[in-house]
């Protein structure tokens, strides 16, 4: 039995997601809709209680990491890495406006996965990162 | 699908307060399928069971084919129950932890979501956006953290708010405000002006705005529920390290701690651990420390068994035993026969502490501090560790110099004058402005003022207000061994001398009080008609005993305050009996030797009451019942003696104290042979001359003092030599009094009176009107200045500002506000009934263990937060 929690993409249809992005972009034009989820096989970092984030465009990746560290209550010895679109490690100094421009999913969301290791990547941004990792790295 | 109606409920047995100490948790899963209930019982190990595993287990147990949701039953702080979804390991651990009350049942709605259905899946429909705000960004340096427990996270979900902030409960908003504002690493609950970087300040302002009305409501409400296990876990990181000590303290400060959690959290509040220990390291740490403790204990225990103990050690242990046997015996924990094991533990703790801390020793009252620790820890060694840490902070209270206590008194008086001038003036008019009836409050940090359970809460709140100071607690100062057992003098209970010293200092700092007494004294002198044949002793004692009327009053208190169990009766008798009467010199001279002072003697440890045989002339202003005249008389003399010491001691402790050994109060006894007196007096004068130069701050407004000093001390010793002939003194003293009468009109009013009183206290005899600035005065003046520079002026008019939090209350500012609260809550009653000093003192003694803890705490918190805000604006 697959006990893994379903990823955001699994929970929503493409149409739903597109509609949601449209709605929120209209309401908050200067904020980027981001889905932040825990890497499926992550076993050191706790999950977040929410996955949908609205992040101001001018925020840097470094700042988001700080916020996440605090929300996850990590101590200084624990590491956390963000993987954008299941593929890229973003530079700390890049703003979310840039990242969104380059990496947004066709549905309008920006997908970010966090993990305690940086060894995960994906060559196919189209696929859902969560389920993908499952198959690819489980051997 | 048939699964749709399924639900399962899980309950498991209670487990202990520490996370995952239990090896196994019993799980009862309930599952309804098609109107048919199924139950499965099994056990899981909370350490090993993740949510996935649990879900797998349940899935297999009921042979579930599709997806299902698990809910668990949680009871919130208000007794309402709710079924919370369990969707992650977090929820699972929260469920494990909050299952503490008898049963935790979780209700999970079974769900049946065909994966191919396009319209939203019910549960996730409610998913909310998490808005990352600029506020959060800017303040990321400051701890604007989500210190919310799991429940408020759920409440966020249910109340449908999109903003992280607005969905917080109003009270947690306050905590956020304050935690945003209080970034001082020293004081968890304090404002720090350094923080006002523009952005944060704006953010703060917004928050303060939002919280403003809430502050007003705070006056009555208890601010938040006690710290729960779940919440506590939020302050630990995944390894169990306490990563948010300040937030933890903040939560405790506002709500206290759930009783079951005290054993764990108190150790954090008491700064028992070094920084950065993980949960396992903490356990090792305690284990090692416990072993150290038992080693320390075994040393003296085996010494006891072998009989290799000297008298002092025996004396300490006897004192401890005596106190331990009457500490908190009304508790079940300490009840029963005297061989109660917990009493033995308390005895062991205190004896071990006293023997291994030779500079502190044992002092009455320590048993009161240790007993709650033992009660909560339930373990002798752990209680000892906590006690060491606690004493590390409190031990100045017990020191014989009385400085720490005097400072606290001064601050308390200052606070009272600041916050309620009317009441302050009232107390002043009653001569109660020395506030000595608060002695026990300050000494034991109010432990006795509340019922035991309430005191626990009060203490944890107060401790939480203190700075986080991780440390490796030292368990001994000098290790007790057989060898140093004889070399190391263990101080005997020093409460007496420290208390009397505090009294002396307090009285000398309340100038008006002294003035009052002086007035009465002069009137008394007139009545006496300047008798010419007073002996030296009579004369000196008369002036002194009258001027120490206040100390007589105050000196009675410890009999019933600190020693409530036995001395209470005698002292209340003492207070309530017969009318006052003037004792003529003859009468008191004829008086038989005091026989009834058993308690007094025991308490004050006066070794030689005979020495006062020739003393006479108790003034009419010292009010005491005739029935106990001789004992009162004795106490006056003691008061007088200790009073003397309060003044003189500071300097001559080295020389003259050593020959008196353990009863320093006698060292200056005027009623010793005049020769002795003369000697000690001249010694003190000489010594004061030398030390004065070190003591007096340069800004003391008496410019001519130094120049006059040598002559005045010379004359002082000369006079004391001349005192062999008593008659030579009377002209001098009368001239001094007339000089003082004249000087009443001068602007130096208070000053000269205090001067005179002090001089009399020290010298025992006035030395003539012209030598105003004698050594005794200089000493006490300089001493006052060194102790309470601000309060010198603050005593007479409202001080502009309270001392800052670092100095207020000697490092425990919140205690000051607790004491103030106690005073203010009863001010109306006291003023309405026009209670005098004794009645006030008795009133507060009757209130022992009866104060309402939540009211007091709420009130004190409010005052404290206002004080801190004010402090920021002043800074």
Short mmCIF file of C-alpha atoms in Angstrom, two decimals, chain A residues 1-8 10-16 19-21 23-24 27-28 31-38 40 42-56 58-60 63-64 66-78 109, chain B residues 51-53 55-56 59-60 64-68 87-90 111 113 115 117-121 124-134 136-137 139-148 153 156-157 161-164 167 233-239 241 243-244:
data_model
loop_
_atom_site.label_atom_id
_atom_site.label_comp_id
_atom_site.label_asym_id
_atom_site.label_seq_id
_atom_site.Cartn_x
_atom_site.Cartn_y
_atom_site.Cartn_z
CA UNK A 1 0.00 0.00 0.00
CA UNK A 2 1.31 3.32 -0.93
CA UNK A 3 1.36 5.30 2.27
CA UNK A 4 3.10 8.30 0.84
CA UNK A 5 1.09 11.47 0.99
CA UNK A 6 -0.03 12.66 -2.34
CA UNK A 7 1.69 15.57 -3.88
CA UNK A 8 -0.09 18.73 -4.78
CA UNK A 10 -1.76 14.50 -7.55
CA UNK A 11 -4.40 16.12 -5.47
CA UNK A 12 -5.50 18.62 -8.05
CA UNK A 13 -6.23 18.38 -11.68
CA UNK A 14 -4.47 20.55 -14.13
CA UNK A 15 -7.58 22.58 -14.69
CA UNK A 16 -8.06 23.26 -11.02
CA UNK A 19 -7.85 28.26 -12.26
CA UNK A 20 -6.36 28.71 -8.84
CA UNK A 21 -3.29 30.44 -10.19
CA UNK A 23 -7.42 33.70 -9.31
CA UNK A 24 -4.56 34.37 -6.99
CA UNK A 27 -5.66 39.15 -6.37
CA UNK A 28 -1.96 39.42 -5.67
CA UNK A 31 3.22 37.65 -5.37
CA UNK A 32 4.34 34.36 -6.77
CA UNK A 33 2.27 31.24 -6.16
CA UNK A 34 4.66 28.56 -5.00
CA UNK A 35 4.11 25.00 -3.96
CA UNK A 36 6.65 23.89 -1.40
CA UNK A 37 6.66 20.25 -0.50
CA UNK A 38 8.89 17.86 1.26
CA UNK A 40 8.95 12.23 -0.77
CA UNK A 42 12.93 12.75 3.08
CA UNK A 43 13.21 11.29 6.55
CA UNK A 44 15.04 13.92 8.51
CA UNK A 45 13.14 17.07 7.86
CA UNK A 46 9.60 17.45 9.09
CA UNK A 47 6.79 18.23 6.68
CA UNK A 48 5.28 21.66 6.42
CA UNK A 49 1.73 22.10 7.51
CA UNK A 50 0.90 23.89 4.30
CA UNK A 51 2.15 23.61 0.83
CA UNK A 52 0.76 26.64 -0.98
CA UNK A 53 2.74 29.78 -0.48
CA UNK A 54 2.43 33.27 -1.81
CA UNK A 55 5.83 34.84 -1.89
CA UNK A 56 6.53 38.47 -2.73
CA UNK A 58 11.41 40.59 -4.44
CA UNK A 59 12.15 37.91 -1.88
CA UNK A 60 15.40 36.04 -2.30
CA UNK A 63 15.29 34.57 2.78
CA UNK A 64 12.84 31.84 2.01
CA UNK A 66 15.55 31.26 6.54
CA UNK A 67 11.81 31.32 6.88
CA UNK A 68 11.53 27.66 6.18
CA UNK A 69 14.22 26.82 8.65
CA UNK A 70 12.32 28.62 11.27
CA UNK A 71 9.01 27.11 10.41
CA UNK A 72 10.47 23.68 10.39
CA UNK A 73 12.30 24.46 13.60
CA UNK A 74 15.59 23.24 12.34
CA UNK A 75 18.64 23.70 14.43
CA UNK A 76 21.84 25.04 13.01
CA UNK A 77 23.33 21.66 12.38
CA UNK A 78 20.57 20.53 10.07
CA UNK A 109 2.70 27.31 -10.04
CA UNK B 51 2.77 7.60 10.56
CA UNK B 52 3.29 5.49 7.48
CA UNK B 53 3.83 2.40 9.54
CA UNK B 55 -1.28 3.61 8.54
CA UNK B 56 0.02 0.41 7.08
CA UNK B 59 -4.77 -0.79 6.71
CA UNK B 60 -3.74 -4.38 7.14
CA UNK B 64 -8.63 -1.86 3.77
CA UNK B 65 -8.43 -1.62 0.08
CA UNK B 66 -8.56 2.06 -0.65
CA UNK B 67 -7.29 5.21 0.89
CA UNK B 68 -8.52 6.09 4.32
CA UNK B 87 -1.88 13.09 8.17
CA UNK B 88 1.77 13.17 9.08
CA UNK B 89 4.38 12.10 11.57
CA UNK B 90 3.89 15.39 13.29
CA UNK B 111 -12.52 9.26 2.62
CA UNK B 113 -11.55 9.78 -3.39
CA UNK B 115 -8.18 9.19 -8.14
CA UNK B 117 -12.34 12.26 -10.31
CA UNK B 118 -11.62 15.75 -11.37
CA UNK B 119 -13.44 17.88 -8.90
CA UNK B 120 -11.43 18.71 -5.82
CA UNK B 121 -10.79 16.25 -3.12
CA UNK B 124 -7.69 19.56 0.30
CA UNK B 125 -10.32 21.98 -0.75
CA UNK B 126 -9.70 23.83 2.45
CA UNK B 127 -6.02 24.19 1.86
CA UNK B 128 -5.05 27.71 2.50
CA UNK B 129 -2.45 29.91 1.04
CA UNK B 130 0.43 30.67 3.28
CA UNK B 131 1.27 34.25 2.79
CA UNK B 132 4.91 35.07 3.27
CA UNK B 133 4.82 38.64 4.48
CA UNK B 134 7.38 41.33 4.44
CA UNK B 136 8.32 38.01 8.43
CA UNK B 137 11.18 38.76 6.15
CA UNK B 139 12.09 40.31 11.40
CA UNK B 140 13.66 37.07 10.40
CA UNK B 141 16.53 38.03 12.62
CA UNK B 142 14.23 38.29 15.55
CA UNK B 143 12.28 35.38 16.81
CA UNK B 144 8.91 36.02 15.29
CA UNK B 145 8.41 32.38 15.15
CA UNK B 146 5.52 30.13 14.89
CA UNK B 147 5.51 29.05 18.43
CA UNK B 148 2.05 27.78 18.05
CA UNK B 153 -2.42 25.22 13.47
CA UNK B 156 -5.92 28.21 11.42
CA UNK B 157 -7.20 25.68 9.03
CA UNK B 161 -8.24 32.85 7.49
CA UNK B 162 -5.68 33.32 4.85
CA UNK B 163 -3.37 35.45 6.83
CA UNK B 164 -1.01 33.77 9.14
CA UNK B 167 -5.66 33.73 12.49
CA UNK B 233 8.02 20.03 21.98
CA UNK B 234 7.85 23.00 19.68
CA UNK B 235 10.69 24.59 21.54
CA UNK B 236 12.88 21.59 21.03
CA UNK B 237 14.40 20.69 17.73
CA UNK B 238 14.33 17.21 16.34
CA UNK B 239 17.24 16.09 18.46
CA UNK B 241 17.83 20.29 22.00
CA UNK B 243 16.49 25.63 20.57
CA UNK B 244 14.09 28.32 21.71
#
